[in-house]
Short mmCIF file of C-alpha atoms (C1' of nucleotides) in Angstrom, two decimals:
data_model
loop_
_atom_site.label_atom_id
_atom_site.label_comp_id
_atom_site.label_asym_id
_atom_site.label_seq_id
_atom_site.Cartn_x
_atom_site.Cartn_y
_atom_site.Cartn_z
CA MET A 148 0.00 0.00 0.00
CA ARG A 149 1.52 3.21 -1.13
CA MET A 150 0.08 6.68 -1.25
CA ALA A 151 0.65 8.72 -4.39
CA GLU A 152 3.52 11.13 -3.94
CA GLY A 153 1.35 13.80 -5.49
CA VAL A 154 -0.24 14.07 -2.05
CA GLU A 155 2.97 15.44 -0.63
CA TRP A 156 3.29 17.90 -3.49
CA ALA A 157 -0.30 19.01 -3.09
CA LEU A 158 0.04 19.58 0.63
CA HIS A 159 3.19 21.66 0.27
CA SER A 160 1.62 23.60 -2.60
CA CYS A 161 -1.49 24.36 -0.58
CA LEU A 162 0.65 25.72 2.21
CA ASN A 163 2.56 27.86 -0.27
CA LEU A 164 -0.66 29.16 -1.76
CA ALA A 165 -1.81 30.02 1.73
CA TRP A 166 1.33 32.07 2.23
CA THR A 167 1.19 33.88 -1.08
CA GLY A 168 -2.44 34.74 -0.39
CA PRO A 169 -5.57 34.47 -2.52
CA GLU A 170 -5.04 37.77 -4.35
CA LYS A 171 -2.31 36.71 -6.73
CA ALA A 172 -2.49 33.46 -8.68
CA VAL A 173 0.63 31.26 -8.78
CA THR A 174 1.39 29.10 -11.80
CA ALA A 175 2.02 25.38 -11.63
CA THR A 176 5.40 25.94 -13.26
CA ARG A 177 6.49 28.26 -10.48
CA LEU A 178 5.27 25.99 -7.71
CA ALA A 179 7.07 23.06 -9.31
CA ALA A 180 10.29 25.01 -9.79
CA TYR A 181 10.33 25.88 -6.09
CA TYR A 182 10.87 22.20 -5.29
CA ASP A 183 12.61 21.31 -8.56
CA LEU A 184 9.76 19.03 -9.63
CA PRO A 185 8.40 18.26 -13.13
CA ALA A 186 6.06 21.13 -13.94
CA ALA A 187 3.56 19.23 -16.06
CA TYR A 188 3.04 16.62 -13.39
CA MET A 189 2.68 19.23 -10.69
CA ASN A 190 0.05 20.81 -12.90
CA LYS A 191 -1.83 17.52 -12.90
CA GLN A 192 -1.97 17.48 -9.12
CA LEU A 193 -3.21 21.04 -9.00
CA GLN A 194 -5.87 20.16 -11.53
CA ALA A 195 -7.12 17.51 -9.12
CA LEU A 196 -7.28 20.12 -6.38
CA ALA A 197 -9.23 22.38 -8.71
CA ARG A 198 -11.71 19.64 -9.55
CA ALA A 199 -12.23 19.10 -5.83
CA GLY A 200 -12.93 22.79 -5.39
CA LEU A 201 -9.95 23.43 -3.13
CA VAL A 202 -8.28 25.90 -5.48
CA PHE A 203 -9.44 28.22 -8.25
CA SER A 204 -7.65 28.04 -11.58
CA THR A 205 -7.43 30.83 -14.09
CA PRO A 206 -5.85 30.39 -17.53
CA GLY A 207 -3.91 32.83 -19.59
CA PRO A 208 -1.16 35.28 -18.69
CA GLY A 209 -1.27 36.24 -15.05
CA GLY A 210 -3.23 33.07 -14.44
CA GLY A 211 -2.46 30.18 -12.13
CA PHE A 212 -3.93 28.76 -8.95
CA ARG A 213 -5.37 30.43 -5.87
CA LEU A 214 -6.67 28.89 -2.68
CA ALA A 215 -10.45 28.67 -2.88
CA ARG A 216 -11.10 28.80 0.88
CA GLN A 217 -9.51 30.01 4.05
CA PRO A 218 -6.81 27.65 5.36
CA GLU A 219 -9.03 27.05 8.40
CA GLN A 220 -11.65 25.60 6.07
CA ILE A 221 -9.36 23.09 4.34
CA THR A 222 -8.51 19.85 6.10
CA LEU A 223 -5.75 17.44 5.25
CA MET A 224 -8.49 14.95 4.46
CA ASP A 225 -9.76 17.27 1.75
CA VAL A 226 -6.37 17.36 0.07
CA VAL A 227 -5.76 13.63 0.35
CA ALA A 228 -9.21 12.83 -1.01
CA ALA A 229 -8.71 15.25 -3.88
CA ILE A 230 -5.54 13.47 -5.02
CA GLU A 231 -6.21 9.87 -4.05
CA GLY A 232 -9.88 9.77 -4.84
CA PRO A 233 -12.79 8.95 -2.59
CA GLU A 234 -12.41 5.18 -2.51
CA ASP A 235 -11.23 3.28 0.53
CA ALA A 236 -7.85 1.61 0.53
CA PHE A 237 -9.34 -1.70 1.59
CA ARG A 238 -11.98 -2.91 -0.83
CA CYS A 239 -13.96 -5.92 0.24
CA ALA A 240 -14.49 -8.19 -2.75
CA GLU A 241 -17.00 -10.23 -0.77
CA ILE A 242 -15.16 -13.45 -1.42
CA ARG A 243 -17.25 -15.02 1.32
CA LYS A 244 -20.11 -15.08 -1.17
CA ARG A 245 -18.14 -17.40 -3.41
CA THR A 246 -18.10 -20.27 -0.95
CA PRO A 247 -20.10 -23.30 -2.09
CA ASP A 248 -22.34 -22.95 0.95
CA ALA A 249 -23.03 -19.23 0.97
CA SER A 250 -26.52 -19.49 2.34
CA PRO A 251 -28.71 -16.40 2.68
CA SER A 252 -28.60 -16.80 6.43
CA SER A 253 -24.84 -16.58 6.67
CA LEU A 254 -24.83 -13.57 4.32
CA ARG A 255 -27.47 -11.71 6.22
CA GLY A 256 -25.11 -9.35 8.01
CA PRO A 257 -22.29 -7.34 6.47
CA CYS A 258 -18.82 -8.78 6.08
CA LEU A 259 -17.30 -8.32 9.51
CA ILE A 260 -13.77 -8.26 8.20
CA ASP A 261 -14.75 -5.41 5.97
CA GLN A 262 -16.34 -3.65 8.92
CA SER A 263 -13.19 -3.95 10.99
CA MET A 264 -11.04 -2.61 8.20
CA ARG A 265 -13.44 0.24 7.63
CA ARG A 266 -13.38 1.10 11.30
CA ALA A 267 -9.62 1.47 11.16
CA GLU A 268 -9.74 3.49 7.99
CA LEU A 269 -12.38 5.73 9.53
CA ALA A 270 -10.01 6.49 12.41
CA TRP A 271 -7.43 7.50 9.84
CA ARG A 272 -9.86 9.77 8.04
CA LYS A 273 -11.02 11.35 11.27
CA GLU A 274 -7.48 12.19 12.24
CA LEU A 275 -6.85 13.73 8.84
CA ALA A 276 -10.09 15.68 8.97
CA ALA A 277 -9.21 17.02 12.41
CA GLN A 278 -6.20 18.89 11.08
CA THR A 279 -6.59 21.94 8.91
CA LEU A 280 -4.10 23.68 6.68
CA ALA A 281 -4.17 26.55 9.16
CA ASP A 282 -2.99 24.23 11.93
CA VAL A 283 0.03 23.03 9.97
CA LYS A 284 0.69 26.52 8.69
CA GLU A 285 0.79 27.90 12.19
CA GLN A 286 3.10 25.14 13.38
CA VAL A 287 5.53 25.81 10.56
CA GLU A 288 5.50 29.54 11.22
CA ARG A 289 6.33 28.86 14.83
CA THR A 290 9.20 26.43 14.24
CA ALA A 291 10.61 28.00 11.04
CA PRO A 292 9.57 31.65 10.91
CA ASP A 293 11.47 32.48 7.73
CA VAL A 294 9.82 29.87 5.53
CA PRO A 295 6.73 31.94 4.64
CA ALA A 296 8.87 34.86 3.49
CA HIS A 297 11.02 32.57 1.38
CA ALA A 298 7.96 31.08 -0.25
CA ARG A 299 6.44 34.47 -0.99
CA ARG A 300 9.67 35.72 -2.49
CA HIS A 301 10.24 32.74 -4.76
CA LEU A 302 6.63 32.43 -5.84
CA ALA A 303 5.98 36.09 -6.47
CA ALA A 304 5.48 37.12 -10.07
CA MET B 128 -4.04 4.34 -2.65
CA ARG B 129 -5.11 0.76 -2.82
CA MET B 130 -4.48 -2.08 -0.44
CA ALA B 131 -3.44 -5.42 -1.93
CA GLU B 132 -6.37 -7.76 -2.20
CA GLY B 133 -4.20 -10.45 -0.69
CA VAL B 134 -5.00 -8.82 2.63
CA GLU B 135 -8.61 -9.84 2.33
CA TRP B 136 -7.60 -13.39 1.40
CA ALA B 137 -5.19 -13.59 4.30
CA LEU B 138 -7.74 -12.37 6.82
CA HIS B 139 -10.36 -14.86 5.70
CA SER B 140 -7.79 -17.64 5.62
CA CYS B 141 -6.64 -16.84 9.14
CA LEU B 142 -10.19 -17.06 10.36
CA ASN B 143 -10.63 -20.37 8.61
CA LEU B 144 -7.43 -21.69 10.12
CA ALA B 145 -8.72 -20.59 13.50
CA TRP B 146 -11.85 -22.65 12.94
CA THR B 147 -10.11 -25.76 11.71
CA GLY B 148 -7.80 -25.58 14.69
CA PRO B 149 -4.03 -25.86 14.99
CA GLU B 150 -3.94 -29.65 15.00
CA LYS B 151 -4.53 -30.32 11.33
CA ALA B 152 -2.71 -28.38 8.65
CA VAL B 153 -4.75 -27.02 5.71
CA THR B 154 -3.20 -26.71 2.27
CA ALA B 155 -3.16 -23.51 0.26
CA THR B 156 -4.98 -25.31 -2.53
CA ARG B 157 -7.87 -26.16 -0.26
CA LEU B 158 -8.12 -22.69 1.23
CA ALA B 159 -8.11 -21.21 -2.26
CA ALA B 160 -10.71 -23.64 -3.55
CA TYR B 161 -13.05 -22.66 -0.73
CA TYR B 162 -13.32 -19.17 -2.25
CA ASP B 163 -12.62 -20.22 -5.85
CA LEU B 164 -9.35 -18.31 -5.93
CA PRO B 165 -6.10 -19.09 -7.80
CA ALA B 166 -4.27 -21.59 -5.62
CA ALA B 167 -0.72 -20.54 -6.44
CA TYR B 168 -1.40 -16.94 -5.61
CA MET B 169 -3.15 -17.85 -2.39
CA ASN B 170 -0.04 -19.84 -1.56
CA LYS B 171 2.00 -16.69 -2.02
CA GLN B 172 -0.07 -14.83 0.54
CA LEU B 173 0.21 -17.66 3.03
CA GLN B 174 3.96 -17.66 2.51
CA ALA B 175 4.00 -14.05 3.60
CA LEU B 176 2.07 -14.97 6.72
CA ALA B 177 4.59 -17.74 7.39
CA ARG B 178 7.53 -15.34 7.00
CA ALA B 179 5.85 -13.05 9.51
CA GLY B 180 5.51 -15.93 11.94
CA LEU B 181 1.73 -15.88 11.98
CA VAL B 182 1.34 -19.40 10.61
CA PHE B 183 3.46 -22.54 10.55
CA SER B 184 4.01 -24.24 7.23
CA THR B 185 4.81 -27.91 6.73
CA PRO B 186 5.63 -29.41 3.35
CA GLY B 187 4.85 -32.81 1.97
CA PRO B 188 1.70 -34.90 2.08
CA GLY B 189 -0.48 -34.00 5.03
CA GLY B 190 1.28 -30.67 5.11
CA GLY B 191 -0.15 -27.20 4.83
CA PHE B 192 -0.60 -24.21 7.11
CA ARG B 193 -1.52 -23.97 10.78
CA LEU B 194 -2.08 -20.93 12.92
CA ALA B 195 1.08 -20.22 14.90
CA ARG B 196 -0.62 -18.48 17.82
CA GLN B 197 -3.94 -18.28 19.55
CA PRO B 198 -6.44 -16.04 17.73
CA GLU B 199 -6.37 -13.74 20.75
CA GLN B 200 -2.67 -13.16 20.10
CA ILE B 201 -3.03 -12.16 16.43
CA THR B 202 -4.18 -8.66 15.58
CA LEU B 203 -5.48 -7.41 12.28
CA MET B 204 -2.42 -5.17 12.20
CA ASP B 205 -0.22 -8.27 12.22
CA VAL B 206 -1.95 -9.68 9.17
CA VAL B 207 -1.97 -6.40 7.26
CA ALA B 208 1.71 -5.81 8.01
CA ALA B 209 2.57 -9.33 6.93
CA ILE B 210 1.03 -8.83 3.49
CA GLU B 211 1.60 -5.15 2.86
CA GLY B 212 5.00 -4.80 4.44
CA PRO B 213 6.09 -2.57 7.28
CA GLU B 214 6.39 0.69 5.38
CA ASP B 215 4.00 3.59 5.83
CA ALA B 216 1.60 4.50 3.08
CA PHE B 217 2.68 8.12 3.10
CA ARG B 218 6.39 8.51 2.50
CA CYS B 219 7.81 11.96 2.96
CA ALA B 220 10.35 12.63 0.22
CA GLU B 221 11.51 15.76 2.04
CA ILE B 222 10.92 17.94 -0.97
CA ARG B 223 11.23 20.94 1.34
CA LYS B 224 14.97 20.31 1.32
CA ARG B 225 15.08 20.95 -2.40
CA THR B 226 14.07 24.58 -2.16
CA PRO B 227 16.80 27.03 -3.18
CA ASP B 228 16.74 28.54 0.30
CA ALA B 229 16.68 25.43 2.46
CA SER B 230 18.66 26.89 5.29
CA PRO B 231 19.70 24.74 8.23
CA SER B 232 17.47 26.82 10.48
CA SER B 233 14.32 26.10 8.55
CA LEU B 234 15.23 22.38 8.41
CA ARG B 235 15.90 22.12 12.09
CA GLY B 236 12.61 20.48 13.02
CA PRO B 237 10.98 17.53 11.29
CA CYS B 238 8.69 17.98 8.31
CA LEU B 239 5.39 18.93 9.92
CA ILE B 240 3.35 17.67 7.01
CA ASP B 241 5.01 14.32 7.44
CA GLN B 242 4.24 14.43 11.15
CA SER B 243 0.58 15.12 10.52
CA MET B 244 0.31 12.29 8.05
CA ARG B 245 2.09 9.95 10.42
CA ARG B 246 -0.27 10.89 13.21
CA ALA B 247 -3.23 9.88 11.08
CA GLU B 248 -1.60 6.66 10.00
CA LEU B 249 -0.77 5.86 13.59
CA ALA B 250 -4.45 6.14 14.46
CA TRP B 251 -5.16 3.64 11.71
CA ARG B 252 -2.55 1.24 12.98
CA LYS B 253 -3.79 1.54 16.55
CA GLU B 254 -7.31 0.70 15.51
CA LEU B 255 -6.07 -2.34 13.59
CA ALA B 256 -3.90 -3.45 16.48
CA ALA B 257 -6.83 -3.13 18.86
CA GLN B 258 -8.77 -5.85 17.08
CA THR B 259 -7.72 -9.47 17.29
CA LEU B 260 -8.69 -12.42 15.16
CA ALA B 261 -10.57 -13.72 18.18
CA ASP B 262 -12.73 -10.60 18.23
CA VAL B 263 -13.77 -10.96 14.61
CA LYS B 264 -14.16 -14.70 15.00
CA GLU B 265 -16.51 -14.27 17.90
CA GLN B 266 -18.57 -11.68 16.04
CA VAL B 267 -18.97 -13.98 13.07
CA GLU B 268 -19.97 -16.90 15.27
CA ARG B 269 -22.63 -14.72 16.85
CA THR B 270 -24.13 -13.37 13.64
CA ALA B 271 -23.65 -16.43 11.41
CA PRO B 272 -23.39 -19.51 13.63
CA ASP B 273 -23.18 -22.03 10.80
CA VAL B 274 -20.14 -20.53 9.10
CA PRO B 275 -17.52 -22.27 11.29
CA ALA B 276 -19.05 -25.68 10.65
CA HIS B 277 -19.12 -25.04 6.92
CA ALA B 278 -15.50 -24.02 6.95
CA ARG B 279 -14.44 -27.07 8.93
CA ARG B 280 -16.35 -29.39 6.62
CA HIS B 281 -14.96 -27.95 3.40
CA LEU B 282 -11.42 -27.62 4.66
CA ALA B 283 -11.18 -30.99 6.35
CA ALA B 284 -8.87 -33.52 4.79
"C1'" DG C 198 -4.43 61.01 -29.90
"C1'" DC C 199 -7.63 57.31 -29.40
"C1'" DG C 200 -9.97 53.08 -30.20
"C1'" DA C 201 -10.33 48.71 -32.02
"C1'" DA C 202 -8.79 44.64 -34.09
"C1'" DC C 203 -5.16 41.49 -34.46
"C1'" DC C 204 -1.43 38.90 -32.78
"C1'" DT C 205 1.54 36.86 -29.55
"C1'" DA C 206 2.65 34.79 -25.35
"C1'" DC C 207 1.10 32.38 -21.58
"C1'" DT C 208 -1.62 29.04 -18.72
"C1'" DC C 209 -4.58 25.43 -17.80
"C1'" DG C 210 -6.71 20.99 -19.36
"C1'" DG C 211 -6.90 16.66 -21.03
"C1'" DA C 212 -5.02 13.05 -24.21
"C1'" DT C 213 -1.03 10.28 -24.72
"C1'" DA C 214 3.60 7.29 -23.55
"C1'" DT C 215 6.32 4.88 -20.01
"C1'" DG C 216 7.84 2.24 -15.89
"C1'" DG C 217 7.33 -0.28 -11.62
"C1'" DG C 218 4.81 -2.95 -8.65
"C1'" DA C 219 0.95 -5.92 -7.79
"C1'" DT C 220 -1.15 -9.94 -9.87
"C1'" DG C 221 -0.88 -14.42 -11.64
"C1'" DT C 222 1.73 -18.79 -13.10
"C1'" DC C 223 5.11 -22.42 -13.15
"C1'" DC C 224 8.61 -25.64 -11.77
"C1'" DG C 225 12.03 -27.48 -8.35
"C1'" DA C 226 13.41 -29.02 -3.29
"C1'" DG C 227 11.98 -31.57 0.38
"C1'" DT C 228 8.98 -34.54 2.95
"C1'" DT C 229 5.75 -38.21 3.81
"C1'" DC C 230 3.26 -41.97 2.67
"C1'" DT C 231 2.68 -46.22 0.02
"C1'" DC C 232 3.82 -50.27 -2.09
"C1'" DG C 233 6.61 -53.97 -3.06
"C1'" DT C 234 10.21 -57.11 -1.70
"C1'" DG C 235 12.96 -59.94 1.03
"C1'" DG C 236 13.86 -62.16 5.33
"C1'" DC D 138 4.02 -61.61 9.35
"C1'" DC D 139 7.30 -57.88 9.78
"C1'" DA D 140 11.15 -54.74 8.47
"C1'" DC D 141 13.13 -52.24 5.09
"C1'" DG D 142 13.97 -49.62 0.98
"C1'" DA D 143 12.72 -47.63 -3.31
"C1'" DG D 144 9.38 -45.00 -5.53
"C1'" DA D 145 5.64 -41.89 -6.15
"C1'" DA D 146 2.71 -38.31 -4.82
"C1'" DC D 147 2.06 -34.25 -2.45
"C1'" DT D 148 3.15 -29.51 -0.59
"C1'" DC D 149 5.60 -25.49 0.12
"C1'" DG D 150 8.97 -22.09 -1.68
"C1'" DG D 151 10.77 -19.10 -4.74
"C1'" DA D 152 11.76 -17.87 -9.65
"C1'" DC D 153 9.47 -16.33 -13.76
"C1'" DA D 154 5.61 -13.85 -16.93
"C1'" DT D 155 1.77 -10.55 -17.31
"C1'" DC D 156 -1.17 -6.74 -16.46
"C1'" DC D 157 -2.62 -2.46 -14.59
"C1'" DC D 158 -2.12 1.86 -12.44
"C1'" DA D 159 0.82 5.71 -10.96
"C1'" DT D 160 4.21 8.43 -13.13
"C1'" DA D 161 5.71 11.45 -16.58
"C1'" DT D 162 5.20 14.05 -20.88
"C1'" DC D 163 3.21 16.60 -24.66
"C1'" DC D 164 0.13 19.33 -27.40
"C1'" DG D 165 -4.28 21.86 -28.04
"C1'" DA D 166 -8.13 25.31 -26.30
"C1'" DG D 167 -8.78 29.49 -24.36
"C1'" DT D 168 -7.53 33.92 -22.32
"C1'" DA D 169 -5.21 38.26 -21.24
"C1'" DG D 170 -2.33 41.71 -22.59
"C1'" DG D 171 0.43 44.14 -25.78
"C1'" DT D 172 0.94 46.04 -30.48
"C1'" DT D 173 -0.20 47.93 -34.62
"C1'" DC D 174 -3.13 49.94 -37.75
"C1'" DG D 175 -6.81 52.95 -39.04
"C1'" DC D 176 -9.58 56.93 -38.09
#
DNA sequence: GCGAACCTACTCGGATATGGGATGTCCGAGTTCTCGTGG
DNA sequence: CCACGAGAACTCGGACATCCCATATCCGAGTAGGTTCGC
């Protein structure tokens, strides 16, 4: 099980967009260059964020991406779901139904293995949903106060 | 992000091995046939469980797999880790270090995005570790009392 | 001088290659049981 | 009848194909701004 690395890119980019502010749009090329990443692929990740409604995208000169909501209103869960998709990691294929003696009685309830796995995954989602971009942003500003200025400087038009 | 489907197979197989008991070994072929799954691939999953020490494997006629511990001593986390490996789903590539102005001061602390993701994944692991095979087994026996007998009958030599 | 139309440059957006890991298959090493043979 | 040994069958274990999705790239649609031409 491996999470797409685009998640990491998206999270860092969202933080950077929070620092540059919603007034000026930042291009995918510039965000990618800041971390020396392939620009076209970074663009793909930002597209996913745009589809999820987390960022606004404007084409043309002066265009780029802007955060669509306040950092307090964006959770880490939102970003992960935007990149990874809404599906669970564990997907019950209901193999129990393929047994030769899958009687209606034994299939009455839900698959309990699936339930247990879902319960764990729900705990994961809850923890992600409990943390907002603003939380992480504030932590970074406290432990590394010069990072926001650096980001603004390198991402400014 | 997608978990290997071998996890589902392994969990069901562990339950079945719990029902057949540790006295008689059950072959991979028989476990696979119970769910109409490819035998060789099922064998691969059981091998992973054996490497992790969750099951004993004995070759030759009359051989097969037996649960290595009591169901109370095997958590869902054990099974998932055996199949999926020990690595985290989210792997911080430390892209923050690739910024042109990655000063030692700003890199002093750990990556806070990584920390947040780890916190969520830890919650997932804790929830998995909190549930044992015995828990799930007991739930199944309560909601579908005839399943254990079916398993024993179809998996008996 | 001013306005409008054109043109260029820029950016996103989706369609298109590529690579690595999960999925699926196959054969060999080792063990156990069986069967035959000899005492 | 019993002991023994050779053989066969069975099972795991790992090496070998195959397929699919994440990764990576490229080009087209659309837009904004600048430029030039006409009035």
